[in-house]
Amino acid sequence: RVESDGNANMLFVDGGNNLVGVGTSNPVEQFAVGGAGRRIEVAGTGGVIRGFNRTASWAGINFEASDYTFDCSTVRMLDIDSSGIIFNDTGADADFRVESNGNANMLFVDGGNNKVSVGGTNAEDDTFAVISSVSGGATLRINNTNGDANPTHFVIQNSSSSPADNDGIGTISFIGQNSAGNANGAGYIKVVATDVTNGSYDSSMEFETLV
């Protein structure tokens, strides 16, 4: 046991149970931090907290103190409580990124602009984007493995609180690249509500191509 000025158990080693406590004489885990304001802090621009498995190899937890202050009073990047697991609980302007073996932005949440993308950063003004460079591959697939006779549903819904005749319901846009390197609309499938009267609702579907 090592005492400090105000704590008789500043460092406590339970020899019979192979436990270590900091600030507590009753550690219930192999290593425990007790007392008011419990926290583990790594200070300095190069401070890193890392998790290791039994073979001492990298376990995948890496908090870079040079980037963020992990303090509940400022930026709560990871919050685990009875309500669930929450990233960026304080709503800070901070991005969230998941890497894969060959893609640094396999899942990317742009915290400042409220956008989500899969496979890369979102260069367009889309709330959700799927980005791929795979030749001939499917960028987005909806696959239903249920064995019944019901079809797979893809829903585009417009829930306007003030619907009016000739409102647009949904558009699927096909966009290519022209010889000047600019995005060029090539074709569209549009659905329009021509009559929104209850009991006599009418709509039209339009197919458009550029000539």
Short mmCIF file of C-alpha atoms in Angstrom, two decimals:
data_model
loop_
_atom_site.label_atom_id
_atom_site.label_comp_id
_atom_site.label_asym_id
_atom_site.label_seq_id
_atom_site.Cartn_x
_atom_site.Cartn_y
_atom_site.Cartn_z
CA ARG A 1 0.00 0.00 0.00
CA VAL A 2 1.25 3.51 -0.92
CA GLU A 3 -0.30 6.54 0.80
CA SER A 4 -0.66 10.05 -0.54
CA ASP A 5 -1.37 13.24 1.40
CA GLY A 6 -5.13 12.66 1.37
CA ASN A 7 -5.57 8.98 0.54
CA ALA A 8 -4.30 6.03 2.56
CA ASN A 9 -4.76 3.72 -0.42
CA MET A 10 -3.41 5.80 -3.29
CA LEU A 11 -1.88 2.59 -4.65
CA PHE A 12 -3.14 -0.70 -3.24
CA VAL A 13 -2.00 -4.21 -4.18
CA ASP A 14 -4.23 -7.04 -2.96
CA GLY A 15 -1.64 -9.81 -2.67
CA GLY A 16 -4.12 -12.57 -1.85
CA ASN A 17 -6.45 -11.93 -4.77
CA ASN A 18 -3.95 -10.59 -7.36
CA LEU A 19 -5.77 -7.25 -7.71
CA VAL A 20 -4.52 -3.66 -7.98
CA GLY A 21 -6.44 -0.56 -6.94
CA VAL A 22 -5.72 3.14 -7.42
CA GLY A 23 -7.45 5.24 -4.77
CA THR A 24 -9.33 2.24 -3.39
CA SER A 25 -8.54 -0.65 -1.04
CA ASN A 26 -11.35 -2.77 -2.47
CA PRO A 27 -10.63 -3.41 -6.17
CA VAL A 28 -13.14 -5.81 -7.71
CA GLU A 29 -11.30 -6.03 -11.05
CA GLN A 30 -7.69 -6.89 -11.80
CA PHE A 31 -7.08 -3.13 -12.07
CA ALA A 32 -9.54 -0.61 -10.61
CA VAL A 33 -9.61 3.17 -10.17
CA GLY A 34 -11.73 4.36 -7.24
CA GLY A 35 -12.73 7.55 -5.49
CA ALA A 36 -14.48 10.75 -6.56
CA GLY A 37 -13.89 11.92 -10.12
CA ARG A 38 -12.65 8.51 -11.29
CA ARG A 39 -10.86 8.65 -14.59
CA ILE A 40 -7.71 7.59 -16.41
CA GLU A 41 -5.96 10.50 -18.10
CA VAL A 42 -3.07 10.48 -20.55
CA ALA A 43 -1.64 13.97 -20.88
CA GLY A 44 0.59 15.47 -23.56
CA THR A 45 0.36 15.75 -27.34
CA GLY A 46 1.59 12.19 -27.80
CA GLY A 47 -0.67 10.60 -25.19
CA VAL A 48 -2.35 7.39 -26.28
CA ILE A 49 -4.64 4.94 -24.48
CA ARG A 50 -4.48 1.51 -26.08
CA GLY A 51 -6.11 -1.84 -25.39
CA PHE A 52 -4.19 -5.11 -25.67
CA ASN A 53 -5.26 -8.74 -25.73
CA ARG A 54 -3.48 -11.61 -24.01
CA THR A 55 -0.86 -11.92 -26.74
CA ALA A 56 -0.02 -8.21 -26.31
CA SER A 57 -1.06 -7.48 -29.90
CA TRP A 58 -3.14 -4.50 -30.93
CA ALA A 59 -6.76 -4.78 -29.73
CA GLY A 60 -8.22 -1.79 -31.59
CA ILE A 61 -8.81 0.96 -29.01
CA ASN A 62 -6.85 4.12 -29.71
CA PHE A 63 -7.72 7.45 -28.06
CA GLU A 64 -5.41 10.18 -29.31
CA ALA A 65 -5.21 12.82 -26.59
CA SER A 66 -3.67 15.28 -29.06
CA ASP A 67 -6.96 15.37 -30.98
CA TYR A 68 -9.66 15.36 -28.31
CA THR A 69 -10.15 15.82 -24.59
CA PHE A 70 -12.05 12.77 -23.38
CA ASP A 71 -13.87 14.48 -20.55
CA CYS A 72 -17.62 14.18 -19.89
CA SER A 73 -17.81 17.94 -19.32
CA THR A 74 -16.52 18.74 -22.82
CA VAL A 75 -16.61 16.21 -25.67
CA ARG A 76 -18.12 12.77 -24.99
CA MET A 77 -16.92 10.77 -27.97
CA LEU A 78 -18.06 7.43 -26.58
CA ASP A 79 -20.83 7.00 -24.02
CA ILE A 80 -21.95 3.59 -22.76
CA ASP A 81 -24.85 3.49 -20.32
CA SER A 82 -28.18 1.76 -19.76
CA SER A 83 -29.69 3.47 -22.83
CA GLY A 84 -27.11 1.97 -25.19
CA ILE A 85 -23.84 2.87 -26.91
CA ILE A 86 -23.66 6.46 -28.19
CA PHE A 87 -20.92 8.07 -30.25
CA ASN A 88 -20.48 11.86 -29.94
CA ASP A 89 -23.22 12.21 -27.32
CA THR A 90 -22.62 15.97 -26.95
CA GLY A 91 -23.20 16.59 -30.68
CA ALA A 92 -19.75 18.09 -31.32
CA ASP A 93 -18.52 18.97 -34.81
CA ALA A 94 -16.49 15.76 -34.98
CA ASP A 95 -16.35 13.10 -37.70
CA PHE A 96 -16.71 9.35 -37.19
CA ARG A 97 -14.84 7.00 -39.49
CA VAL A 98 -14.54 3.21 -39.82
CA GLU A 99 -11.72 1.81 -41.93
CA SER A 100 -11.65 -1.47 -43.86
CA ASN A 101 -8.57 -3.28 -45.14
CA GLY A 102 -8.41 -1.22 -48.32
CA ASN A 103 -10.58 1.81 -47.65
CA ALA A 104 -9.92 4.54 -45.07
CA ASN A 105 -13.55 5.72 -45.29
CA MET A 106 -15.55 2.50 -45.44
CA LEU A 107 -18.11 4.21 -43.18
CA PHE A 108 -17.87 7.97 -42.75
CA VAL A 109 -20.12 10.26 -40.67
CA ASP A 110 -19.58 13.97 -41.34
CA GLY A 111 -20.50 15.41 -37.94
CA GLY A 112 -20.38 19.05 -38.99
CA ASN A 113 -22.54 18.66 -42.12
CA ASN A 114 -24.90 15.88 -40.96
CA LYS A 115 -23.98 13.49 -43.79
CA VAL A 116 -23.24 9.76 -43.94
CA SER A 117 -21.33 7.97 -46.67
CA VAL A 118 -20.19 4.40 -47.34
CA GLY A 119 -16.96 3.82 -49.25
CA GLY A 120 -15.65 7.41 -49.32
CA THR A 121 -16.21 11.01 -48.33
CA ASN A 122 -19.41 12.65 -49.57
CA ALA A 123 -18.52 15.26 -52.19
CA GLU A 124 -22.14 15.98 -53.14
CA ASP A 125 -24.87 17.54 -51.01
CA ASP A 126 -26.44 14.18 -50.14
CA THR A 127 -27.59 13.07 -46.71
CA PHE A 128 -26.52 9.49 -47.55
CA ALA A 129 -24.13 8.37 -50.29
CA VAL A 130 -22.63 5.05 -51.39
CA ILE A 131 -19.31 5.45 -53.20
CA SER A 132 -17.51 2.64 -55.04
CA SER A 133 -14.71 2.19 -57.56
CA VAL A 134 -15.33 -1.52 -58.20
CA SER A 135 -15.46 -2.30 -61.92
CA GLY A 136 -18.78 -3.86 -62.85
CA GLY A 137 -19.76 -4.29 -59.21
CA ALA A 138 -23.12 -3.52 -57.65
CA THR A 139 -22.85 -0.33 -55.62
CA LEU A 140 -26.12 -0.81 -53.75
CA ARG A 141 -28.11 -4.03 -53.40
CA ILE A 142 -31.32 -4.86 -51.52
CA ASN A 143 -31.52 -8.61 -51.01
CA ASN A 144 -34.47 -10.37 -49.34
CA THR A 145 -33.87 -14.07 -48.56
CA ASN A 146 -37.41 -14.77 -47.33
CA GLY A 147 -38.94 -17.79 -49.09
CA ASP A 148 -42.52 -16.47 -49.33
CA ALA A 149 -44.25 -15.00 -52.39
CA ASN A 150 -43.99 -11.35 -51.31
CA PRO A 151 -41.73 -9.07 -53.37
CA THR A 152 -38.76 -7.09 -52.07
CA HIS A 153 -39.80 -3.50 -51.35
CA PHE A 154 -37.84 -0.34 -52.06
CA VAL A 155 -39.85 2.65 -50.80
CA ILE A 156 -39.61 6.29 -51.87
CA GLN A 157 -42.12 8.23 -49.78
CA ASN A 158 -43.07 11.90 -49.73
CA SER A 159 -44.86 12.71 -46.45
CA SER A 160 -45.75 16.32 -47.12
CA SER A 161 -47.90 18.03 -44.50
CA SER A 162 -49.50 20.21 -47.21
CA PRO A 163 -49.88 18.08 -50.36
CA ALA A 164 -51.02 19.80 -53.54
CA ASP A 165 -51.82 18.75 -57.09
CA ASN A 166 -48.75 18.19 -59.32
CA ASP A 167 -46.43 17.71 -56.36
CA GLY A 168 -43.36 15.65 -57.17
CA ILE A 169 -43.32 12.34 -55.25
CA GLY A 170 -39.92 10.95 -56.24
CA THR A 171 -37.23 11.04 -58.91
CA ILE A 172 -34.54 8.54 -59.87
CA SER A 173 -31.74 10.35 -61.70
CA PHE A 174 -29.15 8.78 -64.01
CA ILE A 175 -26.07 11.02 -64.21
CA GLY A 176 -23.05 10.54 -66.46
CA GLN A 177 -19.86 12.44 -67.17
CA ASN A 178 -19.51 14.57 -70.30
CA SER A 179 -16.34 15.21 -72.34
CA ALA A 180 -15.58 18.35 -70.29
CA GLY A 181 -15.46 16.32 -67.08
CA ASN A 182 -18.77 17.65 -65.77
CA ALA A 183 -21.66 15.65 -64.34
CA ASN A 184 -24.44 15.48 -66.92
CA GLY A 185 -28.01 14.31 -66.34
CA ALA A 186 -28.79 11.52 -68.82
CA GLY A 187 -32.19 10.21 -67.79
CA TYR A 188 -34.89 10.44 -65.14
CA ILE A 189 -37.83 8.46 -63.82
CA LYS A 190 -40.31 10.81 -62.14
CA VAL A 191 -43.56 10.23 -60.26
CA VAL A 192 -45.96 13.16 -59.83
CA ALA A 193 -49.19 13.39 -57.83
CA THR A 194 -51.56 14.92 -60.37
CA ASP A 195 -54.57 14.92 -58.03
CA VAL A 196 -54.19 14.64 -54.22
CA THR A 197 -57.94 14.63 -53.44
CA ASN A 198 -58.83 11.90 -50.96
CA GLY A 199 -60.81 9.19 -52.72
CA SER A 200 -59.70 10.21 -56.21
CA TYR A 201 -55.92 10.30 -55.86
CA ASP A 202 -54.18 10.28 -59.27
CA SER A 203 -50.53 10.11 -60.24
CA SER A 204 -48.31 9.91 -63.30
CA MET A 205 -44.95 8.28 -64.04
CA GLU A 206 -42.63 9.97 -66.55
CA PHE A 207 -39.56 8.54 -68.29
CA GLU A 208 -37.15 11.17 -69.64
CA THR A 209 -33.91 10.94 -71.63
CA LEU A 210 -31.67 13.58 -73.16
CA VAL A 211 -31.52 13.86 -76.98
#
